[in-house]
mmCIF file of C-alpha atoms and ligand atoms in Angstrom:
data_model
loop_
_atom_site.group_PDB
_atom_site.id
_atom_site.type_symbol
_atom_site.label_atom_id
_atom_site.label_comp_id
_atom_site.label_asym_id
_atom_site.label_seq_id
_atom_site.Cartn_x
_atom_site.Cartn_y
_atom_site.Cartn_z
ATOM 1 C CA MET A 701 -19.283 0.580 0.456
ATOM 2 C CA ASP A 702 -17.446 4.047 2.618
ATOM 3 C CA CYS A 703 -13.909 2.558 2.218
ATOM 4 C CA LEU A 704 -11.641 5.450 1.724
ATOM 5 C CA PHE A 705 -9.065 3.141 -0.120
ATOM 6 C CA CYS A 706 -12.335 1.485 -2.869
ATOM 7 C CA LYS A 707 -13.250 5.332 -3.552
ATOM 8 C CA ILE A 708 -9.176 5.928 -4.762
ATOM 9 C CA ALA A 709 -9.420 3.178 -7.129
ATOM 10 C CA ALA A 710 -12.662 3.965 -8.570
ATOM 11 C CA GLY A 711 -11.672 7.274 -8.831
ATOM 12 C CA GLU A 712 -13.760 8.553 -6.723
ATOM 13 C CA ILE A 713 -11.447 10.368 -4.719
ATOM 14 C CA PRO A 714 -8.193 11.800 -6.219
ATOM 15 C CA SER A 715 -5.182 10.251 -6.406
ATOM 16 C CA THR A 716 -0.691 10.464 -7.589
ATOM 17 C CA ARG A 717 -1.361 6.576 -8.989
ATOM 18 C CA VAL A 718 1.855 5.606 -9.881
ATOM 19 C CA TYR A 719 1.688 1.673 -10.940
ATOM 20 C CA GLU A 720 -2.473 0.689 -11.501
ATOM 21 C CA ASP A 721 -4.370 -2.386 -13.021
ATOM 22 C CA ASP A 722 -6.383 -4.186 -13.467
ATOM 23 C CA LEU A 723 -6.307 -5.978 -9.603
ATOM 24 C CA ILE A 724 -3.972 -3.786 -8.262
ATOM 25 C CA LEU A 725 -3.157 0.190 -7.145
ATOM 26 C CA ALA A 726 -0.356 2.213 -6.041
ATOM 27 C CA PHE A 727 -0.660 5.781 -5.085
ATOM 28 C CA ARG A 728 0.925 8.475 -3.032
ATOM 29 C CA ASP A 729 0.719 8.782 0.528
ATOM 30 C CA ILE A 730 -0.810 12.371 1.332
ATOM 31 C CA ALA A 731 0.954 12.633 3.973
ATOM 32 C CA PRO A 732 4.456 10.651 2.750
ATOM 33 C CA GLN A 733 7.553 9.598 5.975
ATOM 34 C CA THR A 734 10.351 8.232 3.354
ATOM 35 C CA PRO A 735 10.269 10.829 0.710
ATOM 36 C CA VAL A 736 9.030 8.027 -1.528
ATOM 37 C CA HIS A 737 5.359 6.665 0.237
ATOM 38 C CA ILE A 738 3.494 4.491 -1.874
ATOM 39 C CA LEU A 739 0.621 3.272 -1.028
ATOM 40 C CA PHE A 740 -0.301 -1.345 -2.688
ATOM 41 C CA VAL A 741 -4.440 -1.549 -2.032
ATOM 42 C CA PRO A 742 -6.241 -4.618 -4.048
ATOM 43 C CA LYS A 743 -8.571 -2.937 -6.156
ATOM 44 C CA ALA A 744 -11.467 -5.711 -4.763
ATOM 45 C CA HIS A 745 -12.582 -5.449 -0.937
ATOM 46 C CA ILE A 746 -10.034 -6.997 1.792
ATOM 47 C CA ALA A 747 -10.354 -5.525 5.249
ATOM 48 C CA SER A 748 -7.198 -6.181 6.848
ATOM 49 C CA ALA A 749 -3.412 -7.770 5.916
ATOM 50 C CA ASP A 750 -6.584 -10.641 8.392
ATOM 51 C CA GLY A 751 -9.129 -10.858 5.618
ATOM 52 C CA ILE A 752 -6.333 -12.434 3.762
ATOM 53 C CA THR A 753 -7.510 -15.868 1.896
ATOM 54 C CA PRO A 754 -6.306 -18.685 -0.149
ATOM 55 C CA GLU A 755 -9.571 -17.414 -2.244
ATOM 56 C CA ASN A 756 -8.221 -14.242 -2.031
ATOM 57 C CA SER A 757 -4.340 -13.962 -2.036
ATOM 58 C CA ALA A 758 -3.695 -14.060 -5.292
ATOM 59 C CA VAL A 759 -3.632 -10.211 -5.001
ATOM 60 C CA VAL A 760 -0.847 -10.189 -2.845
ATOM 61 C CA ALA A 761 1.440 -12.394 -4.942
ATOM 62 C CA HIS A 762 0.599 -9.742 -7.438
ATOM 63 C CA ILE A 763 1.215 -6.592 -5.334
ATOM 64 C CA PHE A 764 4.677 -7.889 -4.253
ATOM 65 C CA GLU A 765 5.241 -8.804 -8.084
ATOM 66 C CA THR A 766 5.374 -5.160 -8.483
ATOM 67 C CA ILE A 767 6.892 -3.922 -5.525
ATOM 68 C CA PRO A 768 10.123 -4.142 -6.875
ATOM 69 C CA LYS A 769 9.012 -3.028 -10.016
ATOM 70 C CA VAL A 770 7.220 0.145 -9.180
ATOM 71 C CA ALA A 771 10.800 0.727 -6.615
ATOM 72 C CA LYS A 772 13.053 -0.071 -8.890
ATOM 73 C CA ALA A 773 11.088 2.922 -11.021
ATOM 74 C CA GLU A 774 11.400 5.012 -7.687
ATOM 75 C CA GLY A 775 15.391 4.889 -7.829
ATOM 76 C CA LEU A 776 15.398 2.253 -4.682
ATOM 77 C CA THR A 777 17.214 -0.596 -4.636
ATOM 78 C CA SER A 778 16.782 -0.873 0.019
ATOM 79 C CA TYR A 779 12.969 0.106 0.900
ATOM 80 C CA ARG A 780 10.690 -1.592 4.031
ATOM 81 C CA LEU A 781 7.255 -2.689 3.448
ATOM 82 C CA VAL A 782 5.054 -2.123 6.582
ATOM 83 C CA SER A 783 1.404 -3.001 6.765
ATOM 84 C CA ASN A 784 -0.564 -2.329 9.453
ATOM 85 C CA VAL A 785 -3.500 -4.291 10.796
ATOM 86 C CA GLY A 786 -5.637 -3.536 13.222
ATOM 87 C CA PRO A 787 -5.928 -0.175 16.723
ATOM 88 C CA ASP A 788 -2.855 -1.800 18.122
ATOM 89 C CA ALA A 789 -1.047 -1.397 15.015
ATOM 90 C CA CYS A 790 -2.789 2.506 14.593
ATOM 91 C CA GLN A 791 -4.536 1.266 11.267
ATOM 92 C CA SER A 792 -6.485 3.945 10.072
ATOM 93 C CA VAL A 793 -7.538 2.992 6.496
ATOM 94 C CA LYS A 794 -9.861 -0.394 6.725
ATOM 95 C CA HIS A 795 -8.523 -1.725 2.957
ATOM 96 C CA LEU A 796 -4.989 -3.734 2.450
ATOM 97 C CA HIS A 797 -2.500 -1.038 2.117
ATOM 98 C CA PHE A 798 2.130 -1.719 2.054
ATOM 99 C CA HIS A 799 3.419 0.653 2.336
ATOM 100 C CA LEU A 800 6.995 0.705 0.521
ATOM 101 C CA LEU A 801 9.506 3.611 1.869
ATOM 102 C CA GLY A 802 12.193 3.748 1.432
ATOM 103 C CA GLY A 803 14.653 7.351 -0.168
ATOM 104 C CA ARG A 804 16.749 7.804 2.879
ATOM 105 C CA GLU A 805 18.145 5.422 5.540
ATOM 106 C CA MET A 806 16.027 4.357 8.429
ATOM 107 C CA SER A 807 16.113 3.610 11.891
ATOM 108 C CA ASP A 808 16.604 0.007 13.883
ATOM 109 C CA ARG A 809 12.989 0.353 14.788
ATOM 110 C CA MET A 810 10.233 -0.881 14.071
ATOM 111 C CA ALA A 811 8.276 -0.159 16.732
HETATM 112 P P1 AMP B 1447 -2.549 2.711 8.033
HETATM 113 O O1 AMP B 1447 -2.546 4.377 9.340
HETATM 114 O O2 AMP B 1447 -1.547 2.060 7.875
HETATM 115 O O3 AMP B 1447 -3.732 2.879 7.851
HETATM 116 O O4 AMP B 1447 -2.217 3.772 6.499
HETATM 117 C C1 AMP B 1447 -2.921 4.973 5.861
HETATM 118 C C2 AMP B 1447 -1.898 5.355 5.226
HETATM 119 O O5 AMP B 1447 -3.299 6.017 4.283
HETATM 120 C C3 AMP B 1447 -1.707 6.455 5.703
HETATM 121 O O6 AMP B 1447 -0.096 6.789 5.745
HETATM 122 C C4 AMP B 1447 -1.865 8.345 5.582
HETATM 123 O O7 AMP B 1447 -1.321 9.103 5.559
HETATM 124 C C5 AMP B 1447 -2.809 8.015 3.184
HETATM 125 N N1 AMP B 1447 -3.971 7.971 3.738
HETATM 126 C C6 AMP B 1447 -4.926 8.409 4.223
HETATM 127 N N2 AMP B 1447 -5.943 9.652 2.883
HETATM 128 C C7 AMP B 1447 -4.752 9.189 1.636
HETATM 129 C C8 AMP B 1447 -5.557 10.245 0.857
HETATM 130 N N3 AMP B 1447 -6.929 10.759 0.465
HETATM 131 N N4 AMP B 1447 -4.369 10.009 -0.033
HETATM 132 C C9 AMP B 1447 -3.989 9.157 -0.095
HETATM 133 N N5 AMP B 1447 -2.853 8.681 1.396
HETATM 134 C C10 AMP B 1447 -4.412 9.038 2.264
#
């Protein structure tokens, strides 16, 4: 499958990894929008949050159990989580990912 984050998860495209296990990967965004900007992805392909089902949702729970540990390791006590779904939300990579954004004060506007 021609999917950028599948290739990153497989190690075919380099990334700056901050966490990895059998199921998930977290790596630094190539164009960070905040001092800390990390992407969390399942290794198995899910196109977006719109593709989360009872059969694959355990990996999403695992991501959300891991995010606070990574945030703490990055020195964050306050942060924002974002997942864009589809064109109106400007999803540019069609592989489910959660942005962890932090390290500075952010706008109270989200859109
Ligand atoms: P989204 O627009 O929500 O789909 O987010 C995709 C994110 O992937 C953007 O923030 C990009 O900067 C990021 N990105 C694109 N290519 C790479 C890459 N090779 N390594 C790390 N992050 C990337």
